[in-house]
CSV table of C-alpha atoms in Angstrom, one decimal:
chain,number,residue,atom,x,y,z
A,1,MET,CA,93.6,110.2,126.8
A,2,GLN,CA,96.6,112.3,128.0
A,3,LEU,CA,96.6,113.7,131.5
A,4,PHE,CA,99.2,116.4,132.1
A,5,LEU,CA,98.7,117.3,136.2
A,6,MET,CA,100.7,120.6,137.0
A,7,ARG,CA,102.1,122.0,140.0
A,8,HIS,CA,101.5,126.2,139.7
A,9,GLY,CA,105.0,127.9,139.5
A,10,GLU,CA,107.1,129.3,142.3
A,11,ALA,CA,105.0,131.7,144.7
A,12,GLY,CA,105.8,134.4,147.3
A,13,PHE,CA,104.6,134.3,150.5
A,14,ASP,CA,103.9,138.1,151.1
A,15,ALA,CA,99.9,137.5,150.8
A,16,PRO,CA,97.1,138.4,153.0
A,17,SER,CA,95.9,134.6,152.6
A,18,ASP,CA,97.0,131.5,150.9
A,19,ARG,CA,94.6,131.9,148.3
A,20,GLU,CA,96.1,135.4,147.3
A,21,ARG,CA,99.6,134.4,147.1
A,22,LYS,CA,101.7,135.4,143.5
A,23,LEU,CA,104.1,134.0,141.5
A,24,THR,CA,107.8,135.1,141.6
A,25,GLU,CA,109.6,135.7,138.7
A,26,THR,CA,111.5,132.4,139.0
A,27,GLY,CA,107.9,131.1,139.1
A,28,ARG,CA,106.8,132.8,135.6
A,29,ILE,CA,110.4,132.0,133.9
A,30,HIS,CA,109.5,128.2,135.3
A,31,SER,CA,106.2,128.1,133.9
A,32,GLY,CA,107.1,129.3,130.8
A,33,TYR,CA,109.7,126.2,130.4
A,34,MET,CA,107.6,124.1,131.2
A,35,ALA,CA,104.6,125.4,128.9
A,36,ASN,CA,107.1,125.0,126.0
A,37,TRP,CA,108.3,121.6,127.1
A,38,LEU,CA,104.4,120.8,127.2
A,39,GLY,CA,104.1,122.3,123.2
A,40,LYS,CA,106.4,119.5,122.2
A,41,GLN,CA,104.3,116.8,123.8
A,42,ILE,CA,101.0,117.7,122.2
A,43,ASN,CA,99.7,119.6,119.5
A,44,GLN,CA,95.9,120.8,120.8
A,45,LEU,CA,94.7,121.0,124.5
A,46,ASP,CA,91.2,120.1,124.6
A,47,LEU,CA,90.5,120.8,128.4
A,48,VAL,CA,92.4,123.1,131.1
A,49,ILE,CA,91.3,122.6,134.7
A,50,VAL,CA,92.6,125.6,136.9
A,51,SER,CA,92.7,125.8,140.5
A,52,PRO,CA,91.0,129.8,141.3
A,53,TYR,CA,93.8,130.1,143.4
A,54,LEU,CA,96.2,133.4,142.1
A,55,ARG,CA,99.1,131.7,141.4
A,56,ALA,CA,97.7,128.5,139.7
A,57,GLN,CA,95.7,131.3,137.4
A,58,GLN,CA,99.0,133.2,137.0
A,59,THR,CA,100.7,129.8,136.2
A,60,TRP,CA,97.8,129.4,133.7
A,61,GLN,CA,98.5,133.0,132.4
A,62,GLU,CA,102.3,132.0,131.6
A,63,VAL,CA,101.4,128.9,130.0
A,64,SER,CA,98.7,129.7,127.9
A,65,LYS,CA,101.2,132.3,126.4
A,66,HIS,CA,102.9,129.1,124.8
A,67,LEU,CA,100.2,126.5,124.0
A,68,PRO,CA,97.5,126.5,121.5
A,69,ALA,CA,94.1,127.5,122.8
A,70,SER,CA,92.6,125.1,124.6
A,71,ARG,CA,88.8,124.3,123.5
A,72,LYS,CA,87.5,124.6,127.2
A,73,LEU,CA,88.6,126.3,130.3
A,74,VAL,CA,87.7,125.5,133.7
A,75,VAL,CA,88.2,127.2,137.2
A,76,LEU,CA,87.6,124.0,139.7
A,77,ASP,CA,87.4,124.4,143.7
A,78,ASP,CA,88.1,120.7,143.5
A,79,VAL,CA,92.2,121.2,142.9
A,80,THR,CA,92.7,123.7,145.9
A,81,PRO,CA,95.5,122.3,147.9
A,82,SER,CA,93.0,121.2,150.6
A,83,GLY,CA,90.8,119.5,148.0
A,84,ASP,CA,89.7,115.6,148.1
A,85,ALA,CA,91.8,113.9,145.4
A,86,LYS,CA,88.9,111.5,145.0
A,87,LYS,CA,86.5,113.7,144.4
A,88,ALA,CA,88.8,116.1,142.3
A,89,VAL,CA,89.7,113.1,140.1
A,90,ASP,CA,86.2,112.1,139.6
A,91,VAL,CA,85.1,115.5,138.0
A,92,VAL,CA,88.4,116.3,136.1
A,93,LEU,CA,87.3,112.8,134.1
A,94,ALA,CA,83.7,113.8,134.2
A,95,TYR,CA,84.6,117.1,132.3
A,96,ALA,CA,87.1,115.3,130.1
A,97,GLU,CA,84.4,113.1,129.1
A,98,GLN,CA,81.7,115.8,128.7
A,99,TYR,CA,83.9,117.5,126.2
A,100,LYS,CA,85.7,114.6,124.8
A,101,ALA,CA,89.0,115.8,125.4
A,102,ASP,CA,91.8,114.1,124.5
A,103,ASN,CA,94.5,116.0,126.0
A,104,VAL,CA,93.5,117.4,129.5
A,105,LEU,CA,96.0,120.0,131.3
A,106,VAL,CA,95.3,120.7,135.2
A,107,ILE,CA,96.9,123.1,137.0
A,108,ALA,CA,96.5,122.8,140.7
A,109,HIS,CA,98.4,122.5,144.2
A,110,MET,CA,100.0,120.2,146.7
A,111,PRO,CA,99.2,117.8,148.2
A,112,VAL,CA,96.1,117.4,146.1
A,113,LEU,CA,98.1,116.4,142.8
A,114,GLY,CA,100.0,114.0,144.1
A,115,PHE,CA,97.0,112.4,146.0
A,116,MET,CA,95.4,112.5,142.6
A,117,VAL,CA,97.9,110.3,141.0
A,118,SER,CA,97.8,107.7,143.4
A,119,GLU,CA,93.7,108.1,142.9
A,120,LEU,CA,94.5,107.5,139.3
A,121,VAL,CA,97.6,104.9,138.7
A,122,ALA,CA,96.8,101.9,140.9
A,123,GLY,CA,99.6,101.1,143.3
A,124,ILE,CA,101.6,104.2,143.1
A,125,GLU,CA,102.6,106.3,146.0
A,126,PRO,CA,101.6,110.1,146.0
A,127,PRO,CA,104.7,111.6,144.2
A,128,LEU,CA,105.7,115.0,145.0
A,129,PHE,CA,105.9,117.8,142.9
A,130,ALA,CA,108.2,120.6,142.7
A,131,THR,CA,106.9,123.7,141.5
A,132,SER,CA,106.1,124.1,137.8
A,133,ALA,CA,106.5,120.2,137.5
A,134,VAL,CA,104.3,117.9,135.1
A,135,ALA,CA,103.0,114.5,135.8
A,136,HIS,CA,102.0,113.0,132.7
A,137,ILE,CA,99.6,110.0,132.7
A,138,ASP,CA,98.2,108.1,130.0
A,139,LYS,CA,94.6,106.7,130.8
A,140,HIS,CA,93.0,104.2,128.2
A,141,MET,CA,89.4,103.0,129.1
A,142,HIS,CA,89.7,102.3,133.2
A,143,GLN,CA,93.7,101.9,132.7
A,144,CYS,CA,95.7,104.7,134.0
A,145,SER,CA,99.6,104.6,133.8
A,146,PHE,CA,102.4,106.9,135.0
A,147,VAL,CA,104.7,108.0,131.8
A,148,ALA,CA,106.4,110.7,133.7
A,149,MET,CA,107.3,113.5,136.0
A,150,THR,CA,109.1,116.3,134.5
A,151,ALA,CA,110.3,119.5,136.5
A,152,ALA,CA,111.7,122.9,134.9
A,153,HIS,CA,115.2,122.1,136.0
A,154,GLN,CA,115.1,119.3,133.5
A,155,VAL,CA,113.4,120.9,130.8
A,156,MET,CA,116.0,124.0,131.6
A,157,ALA,CA,119.6,121.7,131.8
A,158,GLY,CA,118.1,120.4,128.5
A,159,ASN,CA,118.3,123.7,126.4
């Protein structure tokens, strides 16, 4: 299974609550660049899991414009900023097993994403995710390996 853990795009702070923060124009653009990059890595999305927070939902809206339709979309409270990483990993892997997913995209937040990486990959410190960045994890049986972290500025520089 290929797991792609993506942080939401850049968001503004002018909102009544953290949950309601909206993507900036830069956040939309960077999310589109990352979606194009992701589309070159995979040809099929089997499962997408997205935080219910507005900025994550808007990131998925941007990303979904550039990728083939996912077989299954799940909105999951466990991948919000204060989510428990171990529980989030367990739930994501359970959904992946249930839907026999080979390619899984999770759109969520820091710090839970960083901690999810360290839960999945033995011995790795929680990485920092730039906005719109994607961590790629290759999971075979019970073994997970960290493939790469790719950020929007890297993808844009390559164009």
